[in-house]
Amino acid sequence: MAAYSVPPVEELLSKRVQEMVLHGEEPLGPYICRSGDDVDEKEDIMDTSPIPIIDLNLLSSSTTSDNEREQELEKLGSALSSWGCFQGIAHGISASLLDKIRQVSREFFNQPMEEKNRYAKSVVDFQGYGADPVPEQGQSLDWSDRLFLEVFPEDGRQYNLWPQIPISFRLMDS
C-alpha cells in the first residue's frame, strides 16, 4: 500500500468531501481506498448479503419467550459485530413519522454548505453536522457527512446544533 501522510485531525474534519468536489480539489489521501487494500473478505460477503433485520418487538415485548429473545439478541450481537448496523422492524414508529423525518432530512442536506456548516461538530464532539470521528492511522475516511443529534435523554440535547432551517426541522421536536 502506498504511504500517505495524514493531515492533522483539525484539517481532516474541517474539509468536507462535498466542499472539495465543489472547489475542484482532490480528496486528501485518507479519503481514498487504494486498489482494494482496505477491503477484506468480510466486506466482500457484506456486498452480497442483505442488511441484518432485527425485530425490536421480540427484544422488548413481555410476551416474547426467553428463547426467542435470546435468539434475537444473538442476531443483534452478530449484526453489530459484523455489519455495525441493522434494520430495525416492529419498533412502533409510524410510517408517517418516518416519512416526515426523511423529508426534513432531505431538506437539511439539500441546503448550501454554508448553512449546514452552521451546525458543524468540533473535532472532539459527536453531535452536530460533519464526518464521523477520524479513524485510526491508515484507515480510509468515510466520504459522507451526517447530522447526529441526541434526542433522549432530553437534557442531552444540544439545541445550538439543531438546525433553524428548514423550519420543519424544529417542528419535528414538538
PDB file of C-alpha atoms in Angstrom:
ATOM      1  CA  MET A   1       0.000   0.000   0.000  1.00  0.00           C
ATOM      2  CA  ALA A   2       1.343   3.413  -0.927  1.00  0.00           C
ATOM      3  CA  ALA A   3       2.046   5.546   2.097  1.00  0.00           C
ATOM      4  CA  TYR A   4       0.446   8.923   2.579  1.00  0.00           C
ATOM      5  CA  SER A   5       0.776  11.425   5.336  1.00  0.00           C
ATOM      6  CA  VAL A   6      -2.253  12.025   7.492  1.00  0.00           C
ATOM      7  CA  PRO A   7      -3.033  15.708   7.989  1.00  0.00           C
ATOM      8  CA  PRO A   8      -3.850  16.915  11.490  1.00  0.00           C
ATOM      9  CA  VAL A   9      -7.287  15.941  12.806  1.00  0.00           C
ATOM     10  CA  GLU A  10      -8.491  19.536  12.686  1.00  0.00           C
ATOM     11  CA  GLU A  11      -7.705  19.765   8.963  1.00  0.00           C
ATOM     12  CA  LEU A  12      -9.372  16.438   8.161  1.00  0.00           C
ATOM     13  CA  LEU A  13     -12.594  17.422   9.900  1.00  0.00           C
ATOM     14  CA  SER A  14     -12.585  20.983   8.554  1.00  0.00           C
ATOM     15  CA  LYS A  15     -12.701  19.852   4.918  1.00  0.00           C
ATOM     16  CA  ARG A  16     -15.897  18.208   3.741  1.00  0.00           C
ATOM     17  CA  VAL A  17     -15.585  15.992   0.681  1.00  0.00           C
ATOM     18  CA  GLN A  18     -18.588  17.770  -0.812  1.00  0.00           C
ATOM     19  CA  GLU A  19     -16.769  21.107  -0.484  1.00  0.00           C
ATOM     20  CA  MET A  20     -13.588  19.678  -2.005  1.00  0.00           C
ATOM     21  CA  VAL A  21     -15.510  18.460  -5.047  1.00  0.00           C
ATOM     22  CA  LEU A  22     -17.335  21.783  -5.456  1.00  0.00           C
ATOM     23  CA  HIS A  23     -13.998  23.641  -5.401  1.00  0.00           C
ATOM     24  CA  GLY A  24     -12.221  21.209  -7.742  1.00  0.00           C
ATOM     25  CA  GLU A  25      -9.853  19.965  -5.024  1.00  0.00           C
ATOM     26  CA  GLU A  26      -8.517  16.425  -4.878  1.00  0.00           C
ATOM     27  CA  PRO A  27      -9.611  14.415  -1.843  1.00  0.00           C
ATOM     28  CA  LEU A  28      -6.999  14.014   0.879  1.00  0.00           C
ATOM     29  CA  GLY A  29      -5.093  10.706   0.964  1.00  0.00           C
ATOM     30  CA  PRO A  30      -7.082   9.135   3.794  1.00  0.00           C
ATOM     31  CA  TYR A  31     -10.320   9.527   1.778  1.00  0.00           C
ATOM     32  CA  ILE A  32      -9.056   7.218  -0.949  1.00  0.00           C
ATOM     33  CA  CYS A  33      -9.398   3.437  -0.820  1.00  0.00           C
ATOM     34  CA  ARG A  34      -6.437   2.152  -2.781  1.00  0.00           C
ATOM     35  CA  SER A  35      -6.953  -0.842  -5.104  1.00  0.00           C
ATOM     36  CA  GLY A  36      -8.759  -2.974  -2.581  1.00  0.00           C
ATOM     37  CA  ASP A  37      -6.103  -2.630   0.119  1.00  0.00           C
ATOM     38  CA  ASP A  38      -8.740  -1.504   2.620  1.00  0.00           C
ATOM     39  CA  VAL A  39     -11.279  -4.170   1.628  1.00  0.00           C
ATOM     40  CA  ASP A  40     -11.327  -7.507   3.382  1.00  0.00           C
ATOM     41  CA  GLU A  41     -13.267 -10.724   2.901  1.00  0.00           C
ATOM     42  CA  LYS A  42     -15.963  -9.681   5.371  1.00  0.00           C
ATOM     43  CA  GLU A  43     -16.760  -6.617   3.246  1.00  0.00           C
ATOM     44  CA  ASP A  44     -16.948  -8.791   0.091  1.00  0.00           C
ATOM     45  CA  ILE A  45     -19.510 -11.012   1.811  1.00  0.00           C
ATOM     46  CA  MET A  46     -21.433  -7.978   3.046  1.00  0.00           C
ATOM     47  CA  ASP A  47     -21.810  -6.719  -0.536  1.00  0.00           C
ATOM     48  CA  THR A  48     -23.920  -9.767  -1.417  1.00  0.00           C
ATOM     49  CA  SER A  49     -25.738 -10.267   1.902  1.00  0.00           C
ATOM     50  CA  PRO A  50     -28.848  -8.386   2.969  1.00  0.00           C
ATOM     51  CA  ILE A  51     -28.570  -5.964   5.877  1.00  0.00           C
ATOM     52  CA  PRO A  52     -29.472  -7.835   9.059  1.00  0.00           C
ATOM     53  CA  ILE A  53     -33.062  -7.318  10.197  1.00  0.00           C
ATOM     54  CA  ILE A  54     -33.787  -7.218  13.918  1.00  0.00           C
ATOM     55  CA  ASP A  55     -37.325  -7.488  15.297  1.00  0.00           C
ATOM     56  CA  LEU A  56     -37.270  -4.960  18.118  1.00  0.00           C
ATOM     57  CA  ASN A  57     -40.625  -6.169  19.390  1.00  0.00           C
ATOM     58  CA  LEU A  58     -39.028  -9.539  20.224  1.00  0.00           C
ATOM     59  CA  LEU A  59     -36.499  -7.698  22.380  1.00  0.00           C
ATOM     60  CA  SER A  60     -38.988  -5.506  24.229  1.00  0.00           C
ATOM     61  CA  SER A  61     -42.257  -7.428  24.477  1.00  0.00           C
ATOM     62  CA  SER A  62     -43.222  -9.093  27.728  1.00  0.00           C
ATOM     63  CA  THR A  63     -44.928 -11.854  25.719  1.00  0.00           C
ATOM     64  CA  THR A  64     -41.720 -12.939  23.969  1.00  0.00           C
ATOM     65  CA  SER A  65     -40.318 -16.235  25.193  1.00  0.00           C
ATOM     66  CA  ASP A  66     -36.828 -16.284  26.707  1.00  0.00           C
ATOM     67  CA  ASN A  67     -35.658 -18.461  23.808  1.00  0.00           C
ATOM     68  CA  GLU A  68     -36.999 -16.048  21.149  1.00  0.00           C
ATOM     69  CA  ARG A  69     -35.475 -13.069  22.959  1.00  0.00           C
ATOM     70  CA  GLU A  70     -32.107 -14.843  23.280  1.00  0.00           C
ATOM     71  CA  GLN A  71     -32.095 -15.734  19.554  1.00  0.00           C
ATOM     72  CA  GLU A  72     -32.879 -12.140  18.569  1.00  0.00           C
ATOM     73  CA  LEU A  73     -30.190 -10.831  20.940  1.00  0.00           C
ATOM     74  CA  GLU A  74     -27.678 -13.180  19.279  1.00  0.00           C
ATOM     75  CA  LYS A  75     -28.736 -11.867  15.849  1.00  0.00           C
ATOM     76  CA  LEU A  76     -28.329  -8.311  17.127  1.00  0.00           C
ATOM     77  CA  GLY A  77     -24.861  -9.027  18.514  1.00  0.00           C
ATOM     78  CA  SER A  78     -23.822 -10.664  15.261  1.00  0.00           C
ATOM     79  CA  ALA A  79     -25.209  -7.779  13.190  1.00  0.00           C
ATOM     80  CA  LEU A  80     -23.363  -5.179  15.238  1.00  0.00           C
ATOM     81  CA  SER A  81     -20.065  -7.052  15.258  1.00  0.00           C
ATOM     82  CA  SER A  82     -20.087  -7.918  11.551  1.00  0.00           C
ATOM     83  CA  TRP A  83     -22.025  -5.050   9.973  1.00  0.00           C
ATOM     84  CA  GLY A  84     -22.004  -2.307  12.577  1.00  0.00           C
ATOM     85  CA  CYS A  85     -25.662  -1.638  11.782  1.00  0.00           C
ATOM     86  CA  PHE A  86     -29.016  -3.327  11.282  1.00  0.00           C
ATOM     87  CA  GLN A  87     -32.530  -2.617  10.068  1.00  0.00           C
ATOM     88  CA  GLY A  88     -34.978  -2.486  12.951  1.00  0.00           C
ATOM     89  CA  ILE A  89     -38.563  -3.626  12.394  1.00  0.00           C
ATOM     90  CA  ALA A  90     -41.603  -3.752  14.694  1.00  0.00           C
ATOM     91  CA  HIS A  91     -40.335  -0.663  16.531  1.00  0.00           C
ATOM     92  CA  GLY A  92     -43.706   1.034  16.844  1.00  0.00           C
ATOM     93  CA  ILE A  93     -42.734   4.208  14.939  1.00  0.00           C
ATOM     94  CA  SER A  94     -45.459   5.153  12.457  1.00  0.00           C
ATOM     95  CA  ALA A  95     -44.681   5.198   8.740  1.00  0.00           C
ATOM     96  CA  SER A  96     -45.961   8.780   8.522  1.00  0.00           C
ATOM     97  CA  LEU A  97     -43.483   9.976  11.181  1.00  0.00           C
ATOM     98  CA  LEU A  98     -40.619   8.171   9.425  1.00  0.00           C
ATOM     99  CA  ASP A  99     -41.667   9.807   6.124  1.00  0.00           C
ATOM    100  CA  LYS A 100     -41.616  13.248   7.822  1.00  0.00           C
ATOM    101  CA  ILE A 101     -38.150  12.581   9.231  1.00  0.00           C
ATOM    102  CA  ARG A 102     -36.845  11.554   5.797  1.00  0.00           C
ATOM    103  CA  GLN A 103     -38.350  14.667   4.183  1.00  0.00           C
ATOM    104  CA  VAL A 104     -36.917  17.042   6.794  1.00  0.00           C
ATOM    105  CA  SER A 105     -33.529  15.327   6.472  1.00  0.00           C
ATOM    106  CA  ARG A 106     -33.571  15.803   2.697  1.00  0.00           C
ATOM    107  CA  GLU A 107     -34.426  19.480   3.174  1.00  0.00           C
ATOM    108  CA  PHE A 108     -31.490  19.930   5.548  1.00  0.00           C
ATOM    109  CA  PHE A 109     -28.930  18.122   3.380  1.00  0.00           C
ATOM    110  CA  ASN A 110     -30.080  19.919   0.192  1.00  0.00           C
ATOM    111  CA  GLN A 111     -29.091  23.284   1.689  1.00  0.00           C
ATOM    112  CA  PRO A 112     -25.871  25.112   0.763  1.00  0.00           C
ATOM    113  CA  MET A 113     -22.724  24.084   2.643  1.00  0.00           C
ATOM    114  CA  GLU A 114     -22.613  27.435   4.441  1.00  0.00           C
ATOM    115  CA  GLU A 115     -25.961  26.744   6.119  1.00  0.00           C
ATOM    116  CA  LYS A 116     -25.103  23.151   7.047  1.00  0.00           C
ATOM    117  CA  ASN A 117     -21.738  24.251   8.457  1.00  0.00           C
ATOM    118  CA  ARG A 118     -23.546  26.474  10.971  1.00  0.00           C
ATOM    119  CA  TYR A 119     -24.204  23.223  12.852  1.00  0.00           C
ATOM    120  CA  ALA A 120     -20.764  21.698  12.376  1.00  0.00           C
ATOM    121  CA  LYS A 121     -19.388  19.493  15.101  1.00  0.00           C
ATOM    122  CA  SER A 122     -15.979  20.096  16.542  1.00  0.00           C
ATOM    123  CA  VAL A 123     -13.108  17.611  16.441  1.00  0.00           C
ATOM    124  CA  VAL A 124     -13.974  16.187  19.853  1.00  0.00           C
ATOM    125  CA  ASP A 125     -17.786  16.310  19.610  1.00  0.00           C
ATOM    126  CA  PHE A 126     -20.043  13.565  18.387  1.00  0.00           C
ATOM    127  CA  GLN A 127     -23.210  15.642  17.996  1.00  0.00           C
ATOM    128  CA  GLY A 128     -23.624  18.032  15.091  1.00  0.00           C
ATOM    129  CA  TYR A 129     -23.054  18.113  11.342  1.00  0.00           C
ATOM    130  CA  GLY A 130     -19.953  16.613   9.802  1.00  0.00           C
ATOM    131  CA  ALA A 131     -17.955  13.500   9.226  1.00  0.00           C
ATOM    132  CA  ASP A 132     -17.548  10.678  11.675  1.00  0.00           C
ATOM    133  CA  PRO A 133     -14.578  10.884  14.019  1.00  0.00           C
ATOM    134  CA  VAL A 134     -11.158  10.497  12.450  1.00  0.00           C
ATOM    135  CA  PRO A 135     -10.251   6.825  12.156  1.00  0.00           C
ATOM    136  CA  GLU A 136      -7.056   5.154  13.222  1.00  0.00           C
ATOM    137  CA  GLN A 137      -3.817   5.628  11.283  1.00  0.00           C
ATOM    138  CA  GLY A 138      -4.035   4.174   7.764  1.00  0.00           C
ATOM    139  CA  GLN A 139      -7.806   3.659   7.765  1.00  0.00           C
ATOM    140  CA  SER A 140      -9.781   5.277   4.914  1.00  0.00           C
ATOM    141  CA  LEU A 141     -12.166   8.081   5.864  1.00  0.00           C
ATOM    142  CA  ASP A 142     -15.901   7.996   5.272  1.00  0.00           C
ATOM    143  CA  TRP A 143     -16.953  10.231   2.373  1.00  0.00           C
ATOM    144  CA  SER A 144     -20.337  11.023   3.837  1.00  0.00           C
ATOM    145  CA  ASP A 145     -21.330  13.692   6.287  1.00  0.00           C
ATOM    146  CA  ARG A 146     -24.046  13.185   8.841  1.00  0.00           C
ATOM    147  CA  LEU A 147     -26.162  15.141  11.273  1.00  0.00           C
ATOM    148  CA  PHE A 148     -26.207  13.438  14.650  1.00  0.00           C
ATOM    149  CA  LEU A 149     -28.391  14.882  17.377  1.00  0.00           C
ATOM    150  CA  GLU A 150     -29.067  13.321  20.730  1.00  0.00           C
ATOM    151  CA  VAL A 151     -32.792  13.214  21.417  1.00  0.00           C
ATOM    152  CA  PHE A 152     -33.011  11.249  24.653  1.00  0.00           C
ATOM    153  CA  PRO A 153     -32.468  11.936  27.419  1.00  0.00           C
ATOM    154  CA  GLU A 154     -33.796  15.429  26.885  1.00  0.00           C
ATOM    155  CA  ASP A 155     -31.033  17.031  28.974  1.00  0.00           C
ATOM    156  CA  GLY A 156     -28.531  15.648  26.434  1.00  0.00           C
ATOM    157  CA  ARG A 157     -29.985  17.727  23.621  1.00  0.00           C
ATOM    158  CA  GLN A 158     -27.651  20.436  22.356  1.00  0.00           C
ATOM    159  CA  TYR A 159     -30.153  22.777  20.745  1.00  0.00           C
ATOM    160  CA  ASN A 160     -27.401  25.015  19.343  1.00  0.00           C
ATOM    161  CA  LEU A 161     -26.729  22.150  16.901  1.00  0.00           C
ATOM    162  CA  TRP A 162     -30.374  21.719  15.887  1.00  0.00           C
ATOM    163  CA  PRO A 163     -30.931  23.422  12.505  1.00  0.00           C
ATOM    164  CA  GLN A 164     -33.095  26.540  12.306  1.00  0.00           C
ATOM    165  CA  ILE A 165     -33.607  25.909   8.590  1.00  0.00           C
ATOM    166  CA  PRO A 166     -35.640  24.146   7.361  1.00  0.00           C
ATOM    167  CA  ILE A 167     -38.230  25.370   9.831  1.00  0.00           C
ATOM    168  CA  SER A 168     -39.885  21.953   9.637  1.00  0.00           C
ATOM    169  CA  PHE A 169     -36.821  20.537  11.389  1.00  0.00           C
ATOM    170  CA  ARG A 170     -37.660  22.458  14.557  1.00  0.00           C
ATOM    171  CA  LEU A 171     -41.313  21.409  14.266  1.00  0.00           C
ATOM    172  CA  MET A 172     -40.235  17.760  14.468  1.00  0.00           C
ATOM    173  CA  ASP A 173     -39.192  18.390  18.084  1.00  0.00           C
ATOM    174  CA  SER A 174     -42.695  19.284  19.195  1.00  0.00           C
TER     175      SER A 174
END
